[in-house]
XYZ file of C-alpha atoms in Angstrom:
589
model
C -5.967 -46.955 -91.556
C -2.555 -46.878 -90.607
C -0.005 -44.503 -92.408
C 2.660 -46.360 -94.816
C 5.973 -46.304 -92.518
C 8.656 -46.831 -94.956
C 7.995 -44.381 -97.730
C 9.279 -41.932 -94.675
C 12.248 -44.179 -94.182
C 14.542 -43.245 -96.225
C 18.269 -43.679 -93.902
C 18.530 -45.227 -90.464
C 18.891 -41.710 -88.840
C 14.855 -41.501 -89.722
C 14.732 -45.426 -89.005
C 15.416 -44.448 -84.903
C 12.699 -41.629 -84.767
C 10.270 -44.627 -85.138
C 8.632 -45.938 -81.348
C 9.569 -49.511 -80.830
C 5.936 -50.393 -81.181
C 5.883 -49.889 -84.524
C 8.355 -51.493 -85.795
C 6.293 -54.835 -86.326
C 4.517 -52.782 -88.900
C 7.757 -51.700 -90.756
C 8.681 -55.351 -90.934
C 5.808 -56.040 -92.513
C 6.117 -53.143 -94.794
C 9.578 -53.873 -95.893
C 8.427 -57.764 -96.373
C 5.561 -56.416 -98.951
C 8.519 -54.055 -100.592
C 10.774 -56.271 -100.886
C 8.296 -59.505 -102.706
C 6.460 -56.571 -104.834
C 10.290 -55.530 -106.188
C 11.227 -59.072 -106.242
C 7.554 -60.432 -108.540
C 8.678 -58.638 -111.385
C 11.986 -57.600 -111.357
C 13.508 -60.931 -110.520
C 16.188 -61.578 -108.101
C 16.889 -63.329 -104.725
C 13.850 -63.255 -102.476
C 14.237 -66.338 -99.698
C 17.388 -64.998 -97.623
C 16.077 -61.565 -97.311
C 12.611 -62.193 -95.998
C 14.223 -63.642 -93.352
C 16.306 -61.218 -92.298
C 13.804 -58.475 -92.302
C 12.919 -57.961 -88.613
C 17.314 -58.665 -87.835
C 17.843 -55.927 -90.445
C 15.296 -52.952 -88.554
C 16.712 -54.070 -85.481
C 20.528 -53.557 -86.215
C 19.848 -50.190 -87.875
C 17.721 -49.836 -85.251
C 20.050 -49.938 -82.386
C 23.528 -49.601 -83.381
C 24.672 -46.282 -84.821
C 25.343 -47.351 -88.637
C 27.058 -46.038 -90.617
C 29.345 -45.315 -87.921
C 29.039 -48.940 -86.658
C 30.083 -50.874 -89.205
C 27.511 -53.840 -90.604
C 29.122 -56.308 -92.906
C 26.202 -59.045 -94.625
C 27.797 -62.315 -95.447
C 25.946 -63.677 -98.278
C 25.028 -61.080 -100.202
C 21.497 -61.896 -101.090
C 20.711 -61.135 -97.725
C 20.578 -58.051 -97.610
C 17.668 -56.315 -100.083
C 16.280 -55.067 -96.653
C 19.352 -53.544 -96.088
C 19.567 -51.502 -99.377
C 16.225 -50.148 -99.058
C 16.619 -48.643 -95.644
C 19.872 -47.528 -96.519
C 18.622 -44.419 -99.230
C 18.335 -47.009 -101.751
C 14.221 -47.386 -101.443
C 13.847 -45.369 -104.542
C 16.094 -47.324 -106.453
C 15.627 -50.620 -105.463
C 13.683 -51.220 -108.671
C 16.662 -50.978 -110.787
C 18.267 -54.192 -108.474
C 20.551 -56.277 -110.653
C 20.032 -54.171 -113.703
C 22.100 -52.884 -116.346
C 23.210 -49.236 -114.716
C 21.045 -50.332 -111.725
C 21.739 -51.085 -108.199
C 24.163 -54.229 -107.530
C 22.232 -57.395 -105.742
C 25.213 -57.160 -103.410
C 26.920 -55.377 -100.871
C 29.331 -52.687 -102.289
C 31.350 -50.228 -100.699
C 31.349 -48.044 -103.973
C 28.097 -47.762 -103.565
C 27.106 -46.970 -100.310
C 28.838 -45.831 -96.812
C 26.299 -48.309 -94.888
C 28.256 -51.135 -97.379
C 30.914 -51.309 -95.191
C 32.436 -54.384 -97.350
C 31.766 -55.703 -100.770
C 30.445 -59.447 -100.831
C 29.240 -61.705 -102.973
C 31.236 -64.672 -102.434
C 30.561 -66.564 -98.960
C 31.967 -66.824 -95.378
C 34.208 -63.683 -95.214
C 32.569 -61.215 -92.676
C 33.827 -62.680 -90.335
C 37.599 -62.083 -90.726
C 36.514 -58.619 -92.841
C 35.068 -57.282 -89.598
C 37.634 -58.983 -86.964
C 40.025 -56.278 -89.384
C 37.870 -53.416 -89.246
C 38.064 -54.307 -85.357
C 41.505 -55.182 -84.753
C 42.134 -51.068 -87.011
C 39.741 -49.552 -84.752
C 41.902 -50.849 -81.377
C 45.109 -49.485 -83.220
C 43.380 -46.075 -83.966
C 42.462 -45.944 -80.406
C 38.794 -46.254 -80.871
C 37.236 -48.636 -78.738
C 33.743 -47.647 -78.888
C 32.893 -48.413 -82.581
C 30.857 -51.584 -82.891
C 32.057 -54.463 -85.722
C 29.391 -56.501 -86.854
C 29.250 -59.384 -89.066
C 25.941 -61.379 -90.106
C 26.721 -64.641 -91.445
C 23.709 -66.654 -92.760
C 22.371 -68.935 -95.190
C 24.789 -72.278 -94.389
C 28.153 -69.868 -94.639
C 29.197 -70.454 -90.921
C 30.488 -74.125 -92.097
C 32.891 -72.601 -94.660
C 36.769 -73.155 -93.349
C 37.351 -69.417 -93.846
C 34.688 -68.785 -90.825
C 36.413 -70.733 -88.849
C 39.799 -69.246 -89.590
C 37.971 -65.845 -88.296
C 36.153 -67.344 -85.081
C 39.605 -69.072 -84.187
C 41.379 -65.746 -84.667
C 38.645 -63.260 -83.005
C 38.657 -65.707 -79.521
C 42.351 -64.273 -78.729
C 41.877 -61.078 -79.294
C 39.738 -58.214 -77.390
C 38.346 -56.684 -80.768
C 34.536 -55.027 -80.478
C 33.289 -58.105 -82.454
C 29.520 -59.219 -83.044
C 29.404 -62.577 -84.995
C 25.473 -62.748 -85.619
C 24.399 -66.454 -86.796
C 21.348 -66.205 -88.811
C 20.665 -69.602 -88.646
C 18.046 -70.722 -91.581
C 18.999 -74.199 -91.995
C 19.128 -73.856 -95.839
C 21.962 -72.418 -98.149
C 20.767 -72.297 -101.593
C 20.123 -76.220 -100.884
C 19.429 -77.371 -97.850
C 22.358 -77.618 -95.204
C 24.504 -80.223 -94.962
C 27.609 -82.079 -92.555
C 27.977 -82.757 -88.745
C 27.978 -78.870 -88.094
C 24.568 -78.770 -89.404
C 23.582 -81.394 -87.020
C 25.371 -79.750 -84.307
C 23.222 -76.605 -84.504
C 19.893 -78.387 -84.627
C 20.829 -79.798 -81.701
C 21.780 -76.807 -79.925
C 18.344 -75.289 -81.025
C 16.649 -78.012 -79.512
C 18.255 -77.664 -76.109
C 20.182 -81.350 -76.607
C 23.410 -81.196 -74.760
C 25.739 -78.862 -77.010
C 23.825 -76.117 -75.675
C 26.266 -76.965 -72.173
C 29.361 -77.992 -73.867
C 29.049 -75.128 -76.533
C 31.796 -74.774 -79.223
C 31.358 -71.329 -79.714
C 31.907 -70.426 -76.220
C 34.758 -72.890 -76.355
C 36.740 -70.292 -78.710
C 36.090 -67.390 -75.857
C 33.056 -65.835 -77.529
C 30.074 -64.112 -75.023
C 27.674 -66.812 -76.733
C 23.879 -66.394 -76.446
C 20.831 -67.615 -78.182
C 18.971 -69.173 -79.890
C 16.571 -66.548 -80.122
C 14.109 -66.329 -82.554
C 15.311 -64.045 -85.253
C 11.910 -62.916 -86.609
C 10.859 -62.158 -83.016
C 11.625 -58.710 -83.523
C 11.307 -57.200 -79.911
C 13.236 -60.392 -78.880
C 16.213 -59.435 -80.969
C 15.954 -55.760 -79.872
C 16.198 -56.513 -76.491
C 19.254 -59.023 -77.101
C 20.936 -56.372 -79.252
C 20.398 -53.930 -76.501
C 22.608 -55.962 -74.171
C 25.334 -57.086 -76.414
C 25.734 -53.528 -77.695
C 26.980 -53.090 -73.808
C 29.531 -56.023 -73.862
C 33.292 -55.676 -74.627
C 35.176 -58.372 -76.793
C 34.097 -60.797 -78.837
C 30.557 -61.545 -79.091
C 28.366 -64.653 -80.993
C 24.380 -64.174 -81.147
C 22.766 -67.520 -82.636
C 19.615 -66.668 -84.139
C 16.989 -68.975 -85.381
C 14.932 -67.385 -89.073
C 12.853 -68.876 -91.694
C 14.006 -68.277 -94.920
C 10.991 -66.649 -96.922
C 9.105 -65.050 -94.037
C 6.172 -63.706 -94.510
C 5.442 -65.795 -98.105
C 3.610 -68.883 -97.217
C 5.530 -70.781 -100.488
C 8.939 -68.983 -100.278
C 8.574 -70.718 -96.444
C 7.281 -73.995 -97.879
C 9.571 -74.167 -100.448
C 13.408 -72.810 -99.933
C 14.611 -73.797 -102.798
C 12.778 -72.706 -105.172
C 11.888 -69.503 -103.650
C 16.088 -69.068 -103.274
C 15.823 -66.610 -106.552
C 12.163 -68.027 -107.940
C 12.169 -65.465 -110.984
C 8.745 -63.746 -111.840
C 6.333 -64.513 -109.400
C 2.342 -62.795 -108.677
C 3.241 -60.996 -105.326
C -0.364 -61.438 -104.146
C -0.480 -65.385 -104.526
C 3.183 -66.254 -104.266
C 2.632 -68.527 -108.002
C 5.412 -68.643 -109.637
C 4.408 -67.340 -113.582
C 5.311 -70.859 -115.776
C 7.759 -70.634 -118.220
C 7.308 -72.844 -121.270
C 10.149 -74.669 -121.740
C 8.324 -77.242 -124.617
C 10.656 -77.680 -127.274
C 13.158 -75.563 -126.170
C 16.849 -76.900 -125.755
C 18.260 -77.752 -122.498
C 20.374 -75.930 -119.586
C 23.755 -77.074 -119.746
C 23.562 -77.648 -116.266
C 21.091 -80.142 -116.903
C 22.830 -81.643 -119.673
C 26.261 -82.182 -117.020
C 23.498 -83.531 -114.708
C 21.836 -86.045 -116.670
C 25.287 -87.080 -118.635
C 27.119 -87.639 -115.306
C 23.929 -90.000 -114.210
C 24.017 -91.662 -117.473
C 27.453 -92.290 -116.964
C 27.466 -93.434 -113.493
C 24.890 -96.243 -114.482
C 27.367 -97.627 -116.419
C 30.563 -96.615 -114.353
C 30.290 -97.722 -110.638
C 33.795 -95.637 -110.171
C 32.171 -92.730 -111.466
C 31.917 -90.282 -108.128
C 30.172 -86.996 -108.091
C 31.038 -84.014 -105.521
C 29.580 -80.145 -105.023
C 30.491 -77.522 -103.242
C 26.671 -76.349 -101.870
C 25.634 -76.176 -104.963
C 23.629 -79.461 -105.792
C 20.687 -78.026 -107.319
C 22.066 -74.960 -109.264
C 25.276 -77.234 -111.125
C 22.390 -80.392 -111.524
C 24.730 -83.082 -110.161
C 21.181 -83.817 -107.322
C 20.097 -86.029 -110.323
C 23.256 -88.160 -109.308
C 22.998 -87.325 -105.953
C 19.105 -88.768 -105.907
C 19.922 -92.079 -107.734
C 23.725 -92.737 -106.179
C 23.451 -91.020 -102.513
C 26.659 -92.716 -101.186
C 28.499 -91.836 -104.794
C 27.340 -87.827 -105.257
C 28.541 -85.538 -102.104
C 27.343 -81.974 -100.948
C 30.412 -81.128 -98.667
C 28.531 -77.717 -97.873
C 30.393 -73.968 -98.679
C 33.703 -75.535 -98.863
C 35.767 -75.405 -101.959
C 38.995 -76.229 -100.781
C 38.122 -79.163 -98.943
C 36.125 -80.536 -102.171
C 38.992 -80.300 -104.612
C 41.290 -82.100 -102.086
C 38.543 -84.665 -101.376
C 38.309 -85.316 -104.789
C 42.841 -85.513 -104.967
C 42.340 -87.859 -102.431
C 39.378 -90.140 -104.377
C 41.398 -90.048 -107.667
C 44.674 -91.514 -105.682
C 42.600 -94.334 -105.117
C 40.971 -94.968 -108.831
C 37.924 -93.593 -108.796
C 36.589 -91.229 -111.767
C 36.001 -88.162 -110.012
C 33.806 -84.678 -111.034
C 34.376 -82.509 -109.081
C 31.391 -79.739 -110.067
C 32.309 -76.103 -108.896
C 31.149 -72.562 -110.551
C 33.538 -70.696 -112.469
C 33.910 -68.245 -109.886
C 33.674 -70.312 -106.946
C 36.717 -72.656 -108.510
C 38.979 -69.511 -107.213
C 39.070 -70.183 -103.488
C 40.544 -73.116 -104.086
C 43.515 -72.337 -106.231
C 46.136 -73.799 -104.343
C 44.413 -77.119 -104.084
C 44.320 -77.295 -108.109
C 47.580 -76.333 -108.366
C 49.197 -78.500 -105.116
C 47.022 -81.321 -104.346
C 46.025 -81.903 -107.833
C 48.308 -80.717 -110.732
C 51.001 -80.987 -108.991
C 50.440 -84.631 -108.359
C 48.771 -85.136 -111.963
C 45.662 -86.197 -110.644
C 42.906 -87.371 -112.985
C 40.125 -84.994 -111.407
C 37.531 -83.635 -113.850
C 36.522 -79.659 -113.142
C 33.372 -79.287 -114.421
C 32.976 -75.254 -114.154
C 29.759 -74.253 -114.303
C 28.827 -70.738 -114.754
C 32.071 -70.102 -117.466
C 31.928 -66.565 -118.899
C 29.767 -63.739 -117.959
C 26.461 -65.299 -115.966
C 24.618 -61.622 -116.176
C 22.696 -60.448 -113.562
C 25.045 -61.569 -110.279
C 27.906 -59.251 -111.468
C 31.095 -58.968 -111.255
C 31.279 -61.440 -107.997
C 29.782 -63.714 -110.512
C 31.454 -63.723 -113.531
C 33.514 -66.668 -114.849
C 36.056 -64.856 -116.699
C 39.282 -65.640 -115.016
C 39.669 -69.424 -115.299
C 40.965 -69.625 -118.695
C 43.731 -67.321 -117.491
C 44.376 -68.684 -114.174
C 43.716 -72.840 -115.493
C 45.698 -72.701 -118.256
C 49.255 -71.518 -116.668
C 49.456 -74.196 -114.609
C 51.328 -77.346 -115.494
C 49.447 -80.959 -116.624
C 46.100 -79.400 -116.362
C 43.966 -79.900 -119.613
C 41.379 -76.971 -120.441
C 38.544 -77.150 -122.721
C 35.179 -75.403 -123.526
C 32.541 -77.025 -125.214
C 31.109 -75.091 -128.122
C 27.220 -76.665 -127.659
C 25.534 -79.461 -125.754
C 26.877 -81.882 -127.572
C 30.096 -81.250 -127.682
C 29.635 -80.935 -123.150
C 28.290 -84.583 -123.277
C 31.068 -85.573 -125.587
C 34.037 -84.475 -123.471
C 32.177 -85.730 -120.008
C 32.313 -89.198 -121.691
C 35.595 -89.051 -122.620
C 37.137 -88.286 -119.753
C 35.649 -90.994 -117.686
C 37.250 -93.152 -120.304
C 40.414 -92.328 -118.324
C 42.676 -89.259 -118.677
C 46.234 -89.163 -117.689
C 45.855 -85.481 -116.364
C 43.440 -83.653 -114.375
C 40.641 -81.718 -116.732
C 38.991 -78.392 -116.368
C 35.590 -78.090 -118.384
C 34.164 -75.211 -118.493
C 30.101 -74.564 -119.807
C 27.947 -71.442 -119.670
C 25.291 -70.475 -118.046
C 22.009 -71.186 -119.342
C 20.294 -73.050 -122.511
C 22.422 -73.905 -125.276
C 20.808 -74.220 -129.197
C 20.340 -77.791 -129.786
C 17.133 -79.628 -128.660
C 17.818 -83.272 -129.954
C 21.259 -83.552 -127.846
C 21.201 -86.839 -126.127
C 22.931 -88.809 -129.384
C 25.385 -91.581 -128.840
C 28.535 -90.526 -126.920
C 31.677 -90.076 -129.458
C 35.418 -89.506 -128.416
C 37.019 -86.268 -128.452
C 40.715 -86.358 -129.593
C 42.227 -84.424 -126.588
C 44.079 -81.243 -127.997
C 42.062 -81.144 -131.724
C 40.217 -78.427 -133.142
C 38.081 -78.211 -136.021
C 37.394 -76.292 -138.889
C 33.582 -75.167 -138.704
C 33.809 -72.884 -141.936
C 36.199 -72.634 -144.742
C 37.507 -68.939 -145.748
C 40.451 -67.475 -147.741
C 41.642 -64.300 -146.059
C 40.457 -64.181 -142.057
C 40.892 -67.183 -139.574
C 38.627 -66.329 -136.797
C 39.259 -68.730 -134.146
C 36.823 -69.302 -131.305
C 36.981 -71.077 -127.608
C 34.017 -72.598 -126.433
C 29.808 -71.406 -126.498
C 30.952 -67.962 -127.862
C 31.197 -69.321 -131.088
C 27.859 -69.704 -131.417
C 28.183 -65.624 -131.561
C 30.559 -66.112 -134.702
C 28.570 -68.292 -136.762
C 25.669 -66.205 -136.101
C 27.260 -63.256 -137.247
C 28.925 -64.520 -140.265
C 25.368 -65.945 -141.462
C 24.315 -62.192 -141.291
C 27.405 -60.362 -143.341
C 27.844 -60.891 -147.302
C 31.778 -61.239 -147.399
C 31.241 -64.574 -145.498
C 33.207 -66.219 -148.275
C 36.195 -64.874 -146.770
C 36.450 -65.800 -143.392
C 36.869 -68.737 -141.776
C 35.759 -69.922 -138.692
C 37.764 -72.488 -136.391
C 36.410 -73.805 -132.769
C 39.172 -74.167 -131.165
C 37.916 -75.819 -127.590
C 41.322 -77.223 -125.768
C 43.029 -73.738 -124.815
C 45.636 -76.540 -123.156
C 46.868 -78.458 -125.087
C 46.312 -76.612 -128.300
C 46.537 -77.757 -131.436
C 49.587 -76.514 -132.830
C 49.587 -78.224 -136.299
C 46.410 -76.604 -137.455
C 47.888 -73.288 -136.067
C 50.785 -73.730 -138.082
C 48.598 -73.988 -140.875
C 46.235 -71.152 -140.052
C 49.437 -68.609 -139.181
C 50.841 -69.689 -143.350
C 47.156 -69.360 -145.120
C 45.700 -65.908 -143.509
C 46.274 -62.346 -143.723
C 44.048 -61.423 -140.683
C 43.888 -63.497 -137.299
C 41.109 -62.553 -134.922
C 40.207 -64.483 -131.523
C 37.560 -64.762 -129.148
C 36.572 -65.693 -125.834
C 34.405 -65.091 -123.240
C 37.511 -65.071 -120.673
C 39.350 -62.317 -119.587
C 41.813 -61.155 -122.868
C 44.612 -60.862 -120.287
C 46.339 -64.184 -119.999
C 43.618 -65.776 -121.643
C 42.984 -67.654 -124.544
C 43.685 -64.844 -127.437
C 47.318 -64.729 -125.410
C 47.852 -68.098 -125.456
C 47.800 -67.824 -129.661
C 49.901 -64.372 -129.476
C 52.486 -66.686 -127.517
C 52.144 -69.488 -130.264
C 53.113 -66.605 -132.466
C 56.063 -65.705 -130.755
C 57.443 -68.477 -130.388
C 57.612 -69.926 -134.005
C 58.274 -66.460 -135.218
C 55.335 -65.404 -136.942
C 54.553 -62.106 -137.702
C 51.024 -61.510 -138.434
C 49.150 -59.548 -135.624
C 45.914 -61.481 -133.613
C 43.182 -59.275 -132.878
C 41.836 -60.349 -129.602
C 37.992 -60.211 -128.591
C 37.308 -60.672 -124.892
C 36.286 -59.684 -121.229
C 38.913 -56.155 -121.291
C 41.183 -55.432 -118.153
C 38.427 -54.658 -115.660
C 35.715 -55.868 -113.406
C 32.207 -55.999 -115.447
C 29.470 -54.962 -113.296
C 25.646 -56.373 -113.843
C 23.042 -57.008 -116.608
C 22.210 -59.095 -118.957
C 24.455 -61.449 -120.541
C 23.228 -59.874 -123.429
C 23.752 -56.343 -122.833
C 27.008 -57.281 -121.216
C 28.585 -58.969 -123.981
C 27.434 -55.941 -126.317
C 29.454 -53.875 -123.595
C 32.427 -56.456 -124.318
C 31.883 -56.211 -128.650
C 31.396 -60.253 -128.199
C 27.857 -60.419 -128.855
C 26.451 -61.131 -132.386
C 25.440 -57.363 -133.952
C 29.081 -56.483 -133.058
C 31.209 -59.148 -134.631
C 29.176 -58.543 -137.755
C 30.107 -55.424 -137.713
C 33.720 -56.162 -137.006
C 33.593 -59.062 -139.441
C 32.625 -56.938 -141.778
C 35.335 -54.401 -141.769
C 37.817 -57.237 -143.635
């Protein structure tokens, strides 16, 4: 019987004591790890199988930490973390106090950059390269792996275009998977299959066009194949591209079968690779699923109706659209920037536009909302999915900044949906026509209400509404966190004297009720689950200001610093936003 491998690994220094012969072995090792982790403690499982016999070999051969190894797309790199004295540990992956799912340089020295967010190894390591040359230290080895559809991101371009003029120690490794979270997609895509099949772009290669030492394809999950390529390339000066070909899932026959799913497949039996069902009978839906199905409903009855996604099809729901309308829904791949200006240039020409972006993801494209589309007052409507804290992806993750960073800038309207409802309300009433771009912003996850798909009703842009009559506090709410308020006030006995207003449109707000709140209340408390700097508890403390009242707002929010992992749960306790501790602040009045 052959002795366990890893549970001797515990840094890279012990990695290189190994004989290349039995490495095979490790990989196989680190696969069973890394699915056994995975089964029950949940997390992303496709990307790193696939990288497992890439990761031995780069610990393997160059000198990390020393070398510096940069993962673009996080979620590739669980293999990483557990050969990099984080084996013990790796249980505790994505959980409250645990491990981050991500690169982090607070973490670890073999993190040599924090990621989360796609396509920016490239130019993080061209700097680490370009400061090496400067220090006078030619020998140190840059190395960025950039996999899982991220190479068609502009920003990766921006760093290839750069990194072919210069003479920085650069290795650009393409793990080439052919699937993102979805499937890949555009004429890049098409390019590469080509080049793996030996069509002519392997002669007239692009990557060699921009003065990179090209080689490849290789097959990534060869592993003595990649040694030996590494082995040469660690000898070569300048910049440097190795295109490797990987299955995403290795080594689980489904996970292979099915990249999709398998992309972050929750609890799973390690042994079978079955997914363990989740009943879902009865229970209400995703809001995802209620944008998807709306927008679909919509476009039925609205041939200008146009749908477009940043790589994100499946996760944000808009593939229902894309299924029935293919030539009116559009995957543009990891691009951001280019899918808010696509959708400038679609509304310029009359057609009802959503353009469907996570919360987070919305911020590499700032100055396309602000100059292609605000600017220009451009109908678009932002549908950000994944507002507010999304839990287990951290603080990479988090949608916490858009109310701040939305609502400062000029013509843009901003509104959060308290329930389902209230999502399928505003998505119809913005495709009635809107004389301003809109930024809608939903949560993560299932909302409360089951029976949901009722006849569409108008919202009146800018209106709030009173959801519960009190006589001393005005507690005023934005969006699915006020779910959190009326929970809380059901629980406490002075309930009699609070109220409870929803106020949705952060932009434009509704100033007449807040007249009216600001001359009937002796207490003012607001809440979000936004960032309290700039956000929307500001925006009242401004409305205060301004018309010269002086009765203090106590603000409930994200505070002034990055929130790391957990649940959304145990993170919005962390914030005081969750239900036990409004009660308990609702009950101090």
């Amino acid at each position: 019987m052959k002795s366990n491998l890893l549970q001797h690994i515990n840094n890279p220094t012990d990695l290189r004591q190994l004989d290349e012969a039995q490495l095979p072995q490790l990989a196989q090792e680190l696969r069973d790890f890394i699915i056994g982790i995975v089964a029950v403690k949940e997390g992303h499982l496709g990307a790193s199988l696939g990288v497992v016999e890439l990761t031995i070999a780069l610990h393997y051969i160059f000198n990390t930490p020393e070398d510096l190894l940069i993962w673009d797309v996080g979620h590739q790199a669980y293999g990483h973390k557990i050969l990099t004295e984080r084996r013990e540990n790796f249980h505790t992956n994505r959980q409250l106090n645990g491990i981050s799912g991500f690169p982090k340089r607070s973490e670890s020295v073999y993190d040599a950059f924090g990621v989360g967010h796609s396509s920016t190894s490239i130019s993080a390591a061209l700097g680490m390269a370009i400061a090496s040359n400067l220090k006078g230290d030619f020998k140190k080895h840059h190395i960025a792996v950039i996999g899982d559809a991220s190479i068609a991101s502009g920003m990766a371009f921006e760093g290839l275009n750069h990194a072919g003029v210069t003479d920085a120690n650069l290795l650009v490794i393409l793990n080439d998977n052919a699937i993102g979270i979805d499937p890949s997609v555009g004429a890049l895509k098409k390019y590469l299959t080509a080049v793996k099949e030996g069509k002519n772009p392997k002669k007239n290669n692009m990557i060699k066009s921009l003065n990179f030492d090209y080689s490849g394809p290789i097959d990534g999950n060869d592993i003595f194949a990649v040694l030996q390529e590494l082995k040469r390339l660690q000898k070569i000066k300048g910049p440097k591209f190795l295109h490797l070909i990987t299955t995403k899932g290795k080594g689980l026959l489904q996970a292979e079968e099915d990249q999709v799913k398998y992309h972050a497949p929750g609890k799973f039996d390690a042994s079978t690779g079955e997914i363990h069902p989740k009943s879902e009978e009865n229970l209400p839906p995703k809001y995802q699923d209620v944008f998807g199905l709306t927008v679909l409903d919509l476009a039925r009855k609205n041939e200008k109706i146009v749908g477009i996604t940043p790589a994100m099809p499946s996760g944000s729901s808009l593939k229902f659209m894309m299924d029935a309308f293919p030539k009116r829904a559009f995957d543009v791949g990891i691009a951001e920037q280019h899918a808010v200006t696509l959708s400038a240039g679609m509304a310029t020409q009359g057609m009802v536009v959503f353009c469907n972006i996570y919360s987070t993801f919305l911020q590499r494209a700032y100055d396309q909302v602000i100059h292609d589309v605000a600017l220009q007052d451009l109908p678009v409507i932002f549908c950000l999915d994944r507002a507010g804290l999304v839990g287990e992806d951290g603080a990479t993750h988090h949608g916490v900044f858009d109310l701040a960073y939305l609502r400062c800038i000029p013509n843009m309207i901003v509104y959060s949906p308290l329930n389902e409802i209230a999502l399928r309300n505003i998505l119809y009433t913005a495709q009635l026509g809107l004389n301003h771009p809109i930024a809608i912003r939903y949560p993560r996850g299932r909302g409360q209400i089951v029976d949901w798909q009722k006849p569409y009703e108008k919202i009146e842009i800018g209106k709030a509404n009173c959801l519960k009559k009190g006589t001393k506090v005005a507690v005023l709410s934005n969006g699915a966190i006020g779910n959190n308020v009326t929970m809380a006030l059901a629980e406490i006995g002075n309930q009699e004297t609070i109220a409870h207003y929803d106020f949705s449109f952060v932009k434009p707000l509704d100033k007449n009720l807040l007249h009216h709140i600001f001359g009937s209340f002796e207490n003012i408390i607001s809440i979000e689950d936004g960032v309290i700097k700039g956000g929307f508890g500001t925006t009242i403390v401004e409305f205060a200001s301004e018309n010269n009242y002086t009765l203090k707002v106590k603000i409930l929010g994200i505070p002034d610093k990055f929130i790391e992992h957990g649940t959304i749960e145990e993170l919005q306790q962390y914030c005081k936003i969750d239900v036990k501790s409004l009660e308990n602040i609702f009950s101090s009045y």
